[in-house]
Coordinates of C-alpha atoms and ligand atoms in Angstrom, one line a residue:
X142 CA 0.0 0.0 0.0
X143 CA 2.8 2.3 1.0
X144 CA 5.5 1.6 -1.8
X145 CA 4.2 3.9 -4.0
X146 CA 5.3 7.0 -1.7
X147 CA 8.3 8.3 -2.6
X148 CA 11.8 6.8 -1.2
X149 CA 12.3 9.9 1.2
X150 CA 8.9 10.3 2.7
X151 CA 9.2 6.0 3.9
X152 CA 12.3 6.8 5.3
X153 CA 11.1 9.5 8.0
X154 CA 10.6 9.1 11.5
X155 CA 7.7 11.0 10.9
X156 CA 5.9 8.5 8.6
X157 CA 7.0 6.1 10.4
X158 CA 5.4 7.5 13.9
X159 CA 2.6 8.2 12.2
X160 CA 1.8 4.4 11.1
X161 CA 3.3 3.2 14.8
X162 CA 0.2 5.0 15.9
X163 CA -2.4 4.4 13.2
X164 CA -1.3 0.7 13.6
X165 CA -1.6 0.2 17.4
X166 CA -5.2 2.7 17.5
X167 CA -6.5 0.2 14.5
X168 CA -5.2 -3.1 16.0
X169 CA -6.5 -2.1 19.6
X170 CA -10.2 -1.6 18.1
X171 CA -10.2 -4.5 16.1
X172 CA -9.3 -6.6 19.4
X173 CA -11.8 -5.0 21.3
X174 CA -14.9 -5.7 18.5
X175 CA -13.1 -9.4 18.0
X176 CA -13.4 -9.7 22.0
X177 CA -16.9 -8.4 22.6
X178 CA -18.3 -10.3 19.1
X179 CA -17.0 -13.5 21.3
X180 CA -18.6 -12.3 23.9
X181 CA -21.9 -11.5 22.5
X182 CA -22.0 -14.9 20.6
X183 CA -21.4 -17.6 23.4
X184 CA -23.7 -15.8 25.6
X185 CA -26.5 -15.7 22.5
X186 CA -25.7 -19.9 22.3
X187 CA -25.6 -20.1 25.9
X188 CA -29.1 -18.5 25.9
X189 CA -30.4 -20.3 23.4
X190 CA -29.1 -23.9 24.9
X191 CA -30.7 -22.7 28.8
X192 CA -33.9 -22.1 27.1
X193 CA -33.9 -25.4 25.4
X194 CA -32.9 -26.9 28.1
X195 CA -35.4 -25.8 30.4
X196 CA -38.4 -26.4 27.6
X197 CA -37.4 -29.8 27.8
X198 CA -37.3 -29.9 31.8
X199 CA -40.7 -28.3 31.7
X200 CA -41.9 -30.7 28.8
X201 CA -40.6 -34.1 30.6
X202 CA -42.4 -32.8 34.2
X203 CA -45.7 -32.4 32.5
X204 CA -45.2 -35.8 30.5
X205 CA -44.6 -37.6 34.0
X206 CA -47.5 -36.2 35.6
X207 CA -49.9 -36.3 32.7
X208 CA -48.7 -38.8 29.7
X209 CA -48.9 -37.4 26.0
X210 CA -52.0 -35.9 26.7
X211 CA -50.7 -33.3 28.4
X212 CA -48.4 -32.4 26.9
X213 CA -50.1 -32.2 23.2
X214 CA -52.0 -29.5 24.8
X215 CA -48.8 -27.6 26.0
X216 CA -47.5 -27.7 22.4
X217 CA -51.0 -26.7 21.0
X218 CA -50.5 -23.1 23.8
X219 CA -46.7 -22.9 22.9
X220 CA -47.9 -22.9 19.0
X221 CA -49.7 -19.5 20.0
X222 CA -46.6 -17.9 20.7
X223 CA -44.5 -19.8 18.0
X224 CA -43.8 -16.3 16.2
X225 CA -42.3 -14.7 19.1
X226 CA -39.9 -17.2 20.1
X227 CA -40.3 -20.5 17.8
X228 CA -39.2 -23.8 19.2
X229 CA -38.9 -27.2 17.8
X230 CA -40.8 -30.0 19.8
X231 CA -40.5 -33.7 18.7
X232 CA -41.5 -36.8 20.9
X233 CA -41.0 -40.1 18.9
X234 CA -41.9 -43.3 19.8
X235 CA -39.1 -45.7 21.0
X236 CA -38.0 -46.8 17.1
X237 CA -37.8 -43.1 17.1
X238 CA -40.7 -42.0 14.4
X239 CA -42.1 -38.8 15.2
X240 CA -45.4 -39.1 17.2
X241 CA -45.5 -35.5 18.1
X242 CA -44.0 -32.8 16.0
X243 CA -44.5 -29.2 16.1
X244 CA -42.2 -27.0 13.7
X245 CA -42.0 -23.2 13.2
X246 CA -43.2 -22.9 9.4
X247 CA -39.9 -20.9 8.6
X248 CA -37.8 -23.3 9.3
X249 CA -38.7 -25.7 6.8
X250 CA -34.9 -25.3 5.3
X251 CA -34.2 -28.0 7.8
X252 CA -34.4 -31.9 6.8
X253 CA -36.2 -33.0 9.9
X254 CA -36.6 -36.7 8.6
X255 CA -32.9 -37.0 9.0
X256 CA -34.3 -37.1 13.1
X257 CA -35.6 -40.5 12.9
X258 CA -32.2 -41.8 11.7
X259 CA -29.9 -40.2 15.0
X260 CA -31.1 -42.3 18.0
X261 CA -29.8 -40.3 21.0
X262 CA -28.3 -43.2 23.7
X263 CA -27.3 -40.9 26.3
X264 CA -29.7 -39.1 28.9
X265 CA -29.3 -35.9 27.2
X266 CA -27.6 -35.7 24.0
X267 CA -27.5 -32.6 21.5
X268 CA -27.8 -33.1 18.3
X269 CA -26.9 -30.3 14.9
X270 CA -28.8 -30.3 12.3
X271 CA -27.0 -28.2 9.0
X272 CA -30.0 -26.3 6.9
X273 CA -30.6 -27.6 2.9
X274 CA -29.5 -24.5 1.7
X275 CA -27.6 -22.1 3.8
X276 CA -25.7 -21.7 7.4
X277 CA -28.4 -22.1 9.8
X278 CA -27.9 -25.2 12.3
X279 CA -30.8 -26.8 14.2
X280 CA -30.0 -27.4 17.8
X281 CA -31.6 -29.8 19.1
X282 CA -31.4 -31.4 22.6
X283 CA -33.0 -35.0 23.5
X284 CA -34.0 -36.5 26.6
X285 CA -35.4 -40.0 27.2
X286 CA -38.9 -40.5 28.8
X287 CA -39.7 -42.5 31.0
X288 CA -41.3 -45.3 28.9
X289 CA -37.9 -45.0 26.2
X290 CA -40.0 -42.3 24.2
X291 CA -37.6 -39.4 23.4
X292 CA -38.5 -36.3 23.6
X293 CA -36.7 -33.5 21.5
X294 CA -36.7 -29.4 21.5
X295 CA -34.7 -27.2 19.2
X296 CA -33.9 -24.0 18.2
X297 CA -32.4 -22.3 14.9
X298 CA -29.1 -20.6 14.9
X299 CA -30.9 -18.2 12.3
X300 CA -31.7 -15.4 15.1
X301 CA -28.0 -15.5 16.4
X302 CA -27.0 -15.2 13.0
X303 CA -28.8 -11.9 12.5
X304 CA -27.7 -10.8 15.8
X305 CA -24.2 -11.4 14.6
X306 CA -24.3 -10.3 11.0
X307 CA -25.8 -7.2 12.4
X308 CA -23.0 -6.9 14.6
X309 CA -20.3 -7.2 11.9
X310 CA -22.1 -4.6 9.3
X311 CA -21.3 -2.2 12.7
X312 CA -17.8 -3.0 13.0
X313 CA -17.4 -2.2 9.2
X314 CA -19.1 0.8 9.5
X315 CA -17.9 1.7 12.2
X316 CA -13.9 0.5 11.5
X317 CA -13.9 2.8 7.8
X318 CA -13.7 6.3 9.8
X319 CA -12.3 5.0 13.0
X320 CA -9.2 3.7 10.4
X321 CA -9.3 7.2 8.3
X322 CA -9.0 9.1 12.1
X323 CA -6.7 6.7 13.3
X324 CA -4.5 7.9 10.0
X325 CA -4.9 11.5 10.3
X326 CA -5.0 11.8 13.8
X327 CA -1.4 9.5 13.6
X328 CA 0.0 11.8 10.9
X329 CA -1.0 15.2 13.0
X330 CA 0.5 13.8 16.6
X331 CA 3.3 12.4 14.7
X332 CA 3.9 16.0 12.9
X333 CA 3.2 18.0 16.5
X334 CA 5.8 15.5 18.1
X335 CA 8.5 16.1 15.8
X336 CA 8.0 19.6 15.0
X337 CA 11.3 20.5 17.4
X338 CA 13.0 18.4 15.8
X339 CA 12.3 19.8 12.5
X340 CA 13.1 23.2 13.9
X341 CA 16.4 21.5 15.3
X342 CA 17.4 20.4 12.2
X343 CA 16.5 23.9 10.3
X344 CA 18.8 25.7 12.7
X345 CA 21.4 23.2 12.0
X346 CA 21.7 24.0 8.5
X347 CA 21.4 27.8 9.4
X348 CA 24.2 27.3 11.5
X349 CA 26.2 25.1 9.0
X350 CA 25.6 28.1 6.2
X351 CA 27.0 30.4 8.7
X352 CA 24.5 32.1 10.8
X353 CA 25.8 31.4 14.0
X354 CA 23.1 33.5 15.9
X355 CA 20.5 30.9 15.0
X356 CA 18.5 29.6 17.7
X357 CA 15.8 27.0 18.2
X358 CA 12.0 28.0 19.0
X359 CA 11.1 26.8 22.6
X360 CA 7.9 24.5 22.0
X361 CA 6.9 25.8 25.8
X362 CA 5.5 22.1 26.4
X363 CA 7.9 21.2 29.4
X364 CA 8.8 17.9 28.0
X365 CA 12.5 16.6 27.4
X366 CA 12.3 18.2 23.6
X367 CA 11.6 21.1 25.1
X368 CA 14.5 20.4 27.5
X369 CA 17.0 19.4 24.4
X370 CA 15.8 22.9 22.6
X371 CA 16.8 24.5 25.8
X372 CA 20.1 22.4 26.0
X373 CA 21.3 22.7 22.4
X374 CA 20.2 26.5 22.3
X375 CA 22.7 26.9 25.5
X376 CA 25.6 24.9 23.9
X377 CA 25.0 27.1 20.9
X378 CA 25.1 30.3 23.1
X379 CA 28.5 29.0 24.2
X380 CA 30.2 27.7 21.1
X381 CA 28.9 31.2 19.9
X382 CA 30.6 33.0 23.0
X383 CA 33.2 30.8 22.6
X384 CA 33.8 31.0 18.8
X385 CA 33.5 35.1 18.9
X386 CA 35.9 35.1 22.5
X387 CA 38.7 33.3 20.4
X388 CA 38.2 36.1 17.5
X389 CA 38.2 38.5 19.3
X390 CA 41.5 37.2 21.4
X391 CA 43.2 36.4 17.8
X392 CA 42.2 40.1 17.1
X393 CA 43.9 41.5 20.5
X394 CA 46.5 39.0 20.2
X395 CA 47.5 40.2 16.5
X396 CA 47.4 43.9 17.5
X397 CA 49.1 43.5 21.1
X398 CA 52.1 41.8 19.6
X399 CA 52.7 44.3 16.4
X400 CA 53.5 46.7 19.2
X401 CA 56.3 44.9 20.6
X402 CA 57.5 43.2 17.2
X403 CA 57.7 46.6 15.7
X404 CA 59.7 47.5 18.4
X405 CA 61.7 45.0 18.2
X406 CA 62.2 45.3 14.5
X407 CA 63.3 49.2 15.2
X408 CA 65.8 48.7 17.4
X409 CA 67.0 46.0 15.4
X410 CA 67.7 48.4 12.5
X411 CA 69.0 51.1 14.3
X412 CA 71.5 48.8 15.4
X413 CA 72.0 47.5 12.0
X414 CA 72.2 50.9 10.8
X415 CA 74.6 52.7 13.3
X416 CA 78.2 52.6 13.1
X417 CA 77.9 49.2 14.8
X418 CA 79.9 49.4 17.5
X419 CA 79.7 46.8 20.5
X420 CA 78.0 48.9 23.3
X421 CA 75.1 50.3 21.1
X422 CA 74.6 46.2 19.6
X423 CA 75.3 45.3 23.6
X424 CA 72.3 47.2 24.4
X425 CA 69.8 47.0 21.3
X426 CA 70.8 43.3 22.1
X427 CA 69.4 43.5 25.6
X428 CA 66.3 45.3 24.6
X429 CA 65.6 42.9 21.9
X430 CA 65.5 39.9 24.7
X431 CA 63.5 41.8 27.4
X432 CA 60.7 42.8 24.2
X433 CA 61.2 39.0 23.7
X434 CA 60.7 37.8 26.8
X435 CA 57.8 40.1 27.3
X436 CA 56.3 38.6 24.1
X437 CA 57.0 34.8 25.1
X438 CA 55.2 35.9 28.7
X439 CA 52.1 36.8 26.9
X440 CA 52.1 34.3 24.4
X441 CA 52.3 31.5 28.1
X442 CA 49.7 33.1 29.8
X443 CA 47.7 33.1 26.9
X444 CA 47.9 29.1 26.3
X445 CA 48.0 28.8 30.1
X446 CA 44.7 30.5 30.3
X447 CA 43.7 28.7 27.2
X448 CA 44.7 25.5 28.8
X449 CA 42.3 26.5 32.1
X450 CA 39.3 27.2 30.4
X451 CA 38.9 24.8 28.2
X452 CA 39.9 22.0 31.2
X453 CA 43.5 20.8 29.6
X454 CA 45.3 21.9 32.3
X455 CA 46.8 19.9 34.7
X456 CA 46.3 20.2 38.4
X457 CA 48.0 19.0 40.9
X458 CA 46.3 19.0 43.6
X459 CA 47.4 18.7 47.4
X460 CA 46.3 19.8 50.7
X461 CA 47.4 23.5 50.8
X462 CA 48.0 25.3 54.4
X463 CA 46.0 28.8 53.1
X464 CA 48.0 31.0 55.3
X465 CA 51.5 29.8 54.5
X466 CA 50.8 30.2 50.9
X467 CA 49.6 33.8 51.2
X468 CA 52.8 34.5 53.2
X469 CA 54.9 33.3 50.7
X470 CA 53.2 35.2 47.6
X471 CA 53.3 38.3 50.2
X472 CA 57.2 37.5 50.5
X473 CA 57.7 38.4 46.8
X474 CA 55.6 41.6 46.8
X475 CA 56.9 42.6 50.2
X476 CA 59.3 45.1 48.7
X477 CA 57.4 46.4 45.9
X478 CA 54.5 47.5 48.6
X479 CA 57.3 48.8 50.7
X480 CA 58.7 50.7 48.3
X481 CA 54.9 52.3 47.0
X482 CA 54.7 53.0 51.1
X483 CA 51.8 50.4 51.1
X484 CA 50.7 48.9 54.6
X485 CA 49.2 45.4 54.3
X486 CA 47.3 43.7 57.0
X487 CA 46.2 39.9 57.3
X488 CA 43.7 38.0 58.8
X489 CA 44.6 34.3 58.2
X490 CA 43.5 31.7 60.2
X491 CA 46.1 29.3 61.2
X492 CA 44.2 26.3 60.7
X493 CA 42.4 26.9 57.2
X494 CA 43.3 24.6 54.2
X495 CA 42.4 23.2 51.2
X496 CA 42.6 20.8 48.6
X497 CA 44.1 22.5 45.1
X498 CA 47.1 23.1 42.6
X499 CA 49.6 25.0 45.2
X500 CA 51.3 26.4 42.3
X501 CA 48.2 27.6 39.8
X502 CA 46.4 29.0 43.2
X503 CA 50.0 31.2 44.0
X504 CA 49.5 32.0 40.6
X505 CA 46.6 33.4 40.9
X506 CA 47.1 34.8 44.0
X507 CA 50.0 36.6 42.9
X508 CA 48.2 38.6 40.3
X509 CA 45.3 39.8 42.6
X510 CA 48.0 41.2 44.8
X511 CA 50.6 42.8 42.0
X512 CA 47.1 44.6 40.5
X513 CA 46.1 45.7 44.1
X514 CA 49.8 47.1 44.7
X515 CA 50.1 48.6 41.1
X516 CA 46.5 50.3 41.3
X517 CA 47.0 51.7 44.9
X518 CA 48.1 54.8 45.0
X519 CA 51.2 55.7 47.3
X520 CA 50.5 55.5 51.1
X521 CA 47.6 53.2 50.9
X522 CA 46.5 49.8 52.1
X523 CA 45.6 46.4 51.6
X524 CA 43.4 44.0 53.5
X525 CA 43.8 40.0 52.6
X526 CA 41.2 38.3 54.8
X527 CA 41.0 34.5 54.2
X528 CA 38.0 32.5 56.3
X529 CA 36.0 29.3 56.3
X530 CA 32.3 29.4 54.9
X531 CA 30.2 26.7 55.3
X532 CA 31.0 25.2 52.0
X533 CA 34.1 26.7 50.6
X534 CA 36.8 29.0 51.6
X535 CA 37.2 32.5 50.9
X536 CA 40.0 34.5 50.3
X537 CA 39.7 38.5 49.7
X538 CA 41.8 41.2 48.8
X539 CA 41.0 44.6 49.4
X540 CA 42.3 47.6 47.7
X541 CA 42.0 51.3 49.1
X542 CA 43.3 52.2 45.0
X543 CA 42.1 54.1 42.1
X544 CA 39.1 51.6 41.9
X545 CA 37.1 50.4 38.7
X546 CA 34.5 52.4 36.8
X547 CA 31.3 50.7 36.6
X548 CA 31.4 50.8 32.3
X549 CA 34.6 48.8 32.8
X550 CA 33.8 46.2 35.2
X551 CA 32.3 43.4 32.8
X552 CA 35.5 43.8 30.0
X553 CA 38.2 43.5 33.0
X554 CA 37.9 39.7 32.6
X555 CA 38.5 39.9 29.1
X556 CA 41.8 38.8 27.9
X557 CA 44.4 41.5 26.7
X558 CA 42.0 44.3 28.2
X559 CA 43.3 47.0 30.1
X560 CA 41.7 49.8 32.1
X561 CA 41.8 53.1 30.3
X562 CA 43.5 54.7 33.8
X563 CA 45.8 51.5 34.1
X564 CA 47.9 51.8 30.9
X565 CA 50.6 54.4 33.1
X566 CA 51.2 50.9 34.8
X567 CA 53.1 47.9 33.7
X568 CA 51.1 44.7 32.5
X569 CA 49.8 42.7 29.6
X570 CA 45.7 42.4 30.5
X571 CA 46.1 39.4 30.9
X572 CA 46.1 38.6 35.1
X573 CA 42.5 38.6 35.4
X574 CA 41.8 36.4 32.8
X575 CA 44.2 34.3 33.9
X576 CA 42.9 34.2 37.9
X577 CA 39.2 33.6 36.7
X578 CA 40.2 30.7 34.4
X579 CA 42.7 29.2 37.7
X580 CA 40.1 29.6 39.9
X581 CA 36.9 27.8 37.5
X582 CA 39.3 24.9 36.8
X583 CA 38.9 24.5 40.7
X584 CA 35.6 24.6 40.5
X585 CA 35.5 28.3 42.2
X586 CA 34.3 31.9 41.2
X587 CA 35.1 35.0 41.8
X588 CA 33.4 38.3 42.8
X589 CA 34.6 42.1 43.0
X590 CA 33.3 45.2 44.6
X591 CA 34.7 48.4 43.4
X592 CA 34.4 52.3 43.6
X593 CA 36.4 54.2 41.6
X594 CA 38.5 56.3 43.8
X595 CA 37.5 54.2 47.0
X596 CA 39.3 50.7 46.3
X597 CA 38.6 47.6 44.9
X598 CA 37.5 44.1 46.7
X599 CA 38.5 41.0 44.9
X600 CA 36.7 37.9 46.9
X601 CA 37.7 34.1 45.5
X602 CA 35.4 31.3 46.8
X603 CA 36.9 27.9 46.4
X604 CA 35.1 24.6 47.5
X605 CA 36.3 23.5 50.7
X606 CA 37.2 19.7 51.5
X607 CA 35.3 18.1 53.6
Ligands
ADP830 P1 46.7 44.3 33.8 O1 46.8 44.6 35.3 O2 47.9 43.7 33.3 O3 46.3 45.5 33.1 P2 44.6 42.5 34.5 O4 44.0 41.5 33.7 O5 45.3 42.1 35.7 O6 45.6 43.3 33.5 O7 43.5 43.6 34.9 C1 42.7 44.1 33.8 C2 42.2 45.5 34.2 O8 41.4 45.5 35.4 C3 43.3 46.4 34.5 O9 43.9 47.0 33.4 C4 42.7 47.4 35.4 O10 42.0 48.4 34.7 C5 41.6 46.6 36.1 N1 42.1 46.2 37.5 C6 42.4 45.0 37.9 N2 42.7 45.0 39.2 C7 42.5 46.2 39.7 C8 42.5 46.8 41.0 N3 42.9 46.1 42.0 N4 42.2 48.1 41.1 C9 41.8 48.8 40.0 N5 41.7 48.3 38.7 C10 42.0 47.0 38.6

């Protein structure tokens, strides 16, 4: 029936759905009318065969109590209401010829002669007698009387028959539309079902062409499709992120290091070009490897924050004593903050660890405290408070410096940036970006607070071990 579709349309879940469910509605129904058409027709028999039955009961009493008399005039009432429910009633003698026999007139089809030939043995035996010309059946049940008379009543199947046929002309009128909804109604759930999908697939190939914004509608039902739309429209918010991050990093990248490499090419030539002698090559010489070495610094970070974000980098974890490692990075910074007249107070608990990369956290560390002693001003002051929170651990650094204007605050994060007052200081833009990415490897964040002109608070919350 189906092979004439085209190739494509057979091949789609869709089609295929849509018979899954036409096939299941239309087998159900036809179980259902098979089971109450079985029904409907042993309890018809059964009927029939306790109404024989209890003809014959009724018949045998009266022949007990009153001979063939009797009973001639029961058959001679029953005849009255023959049309209303028509009985056969034999009684033949005991070489089983018909001595009493009363016959509905339409049921003539049957060969009732044939009667005299079965001799029933048993006390009650049923006998089927098959119509001349179509697929009635006589039932007939015989009991023996008391004197080896046997005495017979019957009933046509031709009532059931109609009962049945009638039945059947339902189920076929009833099955045509019930199989046309069961189609439609299959081919409309099947299309509502896999309408995300569609939609899925659409944005796919608008995303394959090149439009990366493309998004999937929600279908708002609250069902796992809608739950995959939700999922795939995230991951494609992040590749998109991601994708337009690494552009825009190529972009700073390219531009940050034609500074230095032009430099470096400069002094290069001047040397080339002056009278060449050894100081002046001595100390374009020298330049040349601190430009280098300033390049190759940038280019580390760079894969090292790389390397953190996208979960390459390798960790090696231990259990850390917080308060010792803060000392240490304060050891290296000690002077500079001495120098810029800076007084820095602590409030580290002795007995405060955790579980992380010593190195990577000292690290990170060190670049919230070189920023908060480059971007604090002569004379002022730094707070580094570490304490235990219920879950994790948190270590702040607080800054009385030239703060962070609020337009600036989301791009600080941003690789190569730099704040429009920091560029009179020393640095690459690439510390905080650096930190963040340390710190998420651990499975931290980080917050800031910051007033321009009041100070900035840098707070890192890492999980704690339990
Ligand atoms: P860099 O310090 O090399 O410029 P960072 O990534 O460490 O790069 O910082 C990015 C920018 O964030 C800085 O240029 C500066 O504008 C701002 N910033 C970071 N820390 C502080 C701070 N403690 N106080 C004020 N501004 C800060």
């Amino acid at each position: 029936m189906f092979s004439k579709l085209p190739r494509n349309l057979r091949k789609t879940v869709g089609f295929r759905l849509a018979l899954w469910y036409s096939g299941i509605f239309i087998l159900s129904s036809v179980l259902l009318f098979a089971l109450a058409y079985f029904l409907l027709s042993s309890s018809l028999s059964r009927q029939d065969q306790q109404t024989i039955q209890l003809k014959l009961k009724e018949l045998s009493a009266l022949y007990e109590t009153g001979g063939m008399e009797s009973l001639k005039r029961e058959v001679t009432v029953e005849k009255k209401f023959e049309k209303k429910a028509p009985l056969l009633i034999r009684v033949a003698g005991s070489d089983n010829k018909a001595l009493l026999l009363v016959i509905p007139y339409q049921w003539a089809e049957f060969d009732i002669k044939q009667l005299e030939r079965i001799n029933p043995t048993k006390k009650m035996t049923w006998i089927r007698l098959p119509a001349k010309h179509n697929k009635n059946v006589l039932e007939i049940a015989s009991v023996r009387l008391p004197n080896n008379y046997v005495l017979q009543a019957g009933k046509s199947t031709e009532y059931r028959a109609k009962v049945q046929r009638h039945f059947r002309e339902i189920f076929v009128a009833v099955m045509i539309p019930l199989v046309l909804l069961a189609l439609f109604g299959g081919t409309f759930l099947a299309f509502r079902a896999l309408r995300p999908v569609r939609h899925l697939i659409t944005t796919i190939r608008s995303i394959g062409a090149g439009k990366m914004d493309a998004r999937v509608p929600s279908p708002q039902t609250g069902d796992e499709l809608e739950e995959l739309v939700v999922l795939f429209n995230g991951m494609l918010q992040r590749i998109e992120t991601l994708i337009n991050g690494m552009r825009d990093s190529l972009d700073s990248v390219a531009h940050d290091l034609r500074t230095p490499m032009t430099r470096l090419r400069g002094i290069a030539e001047i040397a080339l070009q002056s009278d060449q002698n050894g100081e002046t090559c001595q100390e374009a010489l020298s330049s040349c490897l601190e430009e280098s070495e300033r390049i190759l610094k940038m280019l580390n970070t760079l894969m090292d924050i790389s390397e953190a974000e996208t979960g390459v980098m390798k960790l090696d974890r231990e259990l850390i004593d917080v308060s010792g490692l803060m000392k240490e990075v304060l050891d290296i910074y000690h002077y500079v903050a001495e120098e810029k007249n800076i007084d820095i107070h602590l409030t580290l608990p002795p007995d405060l660890s955790l579980i992380a990369d010593p190195i990577r956290i000292s690290q990170a560390m060190a670049n919230l405290l070189d920023n908060a002693i480059k971007y604090t001003p002569v004379g002022g002051k730094i707070d580094i408070e570490a304490r235990q929170l219920k879950q994790e651990i948190l270590i702040a650094i607080k800054d009385s410096g030239i703060g962070i204007p609020r337009e600036e605050m989301p791009k600080i994060w941003n690789r190569l940036y730099r704040g429009d007052q920091s560029r009179s200081q020393k640095g690459l833009g690439l510390g905080l970006s650096l930190l963040r990415a340390i710190i998420r490897a651990h499975k931290g964040r980080i917050e800031v607070l910051s007033e321009p002109g009041k100070g900035s608070t840098f707070s890192i919350y890492l999980p704690a071990h339990s």
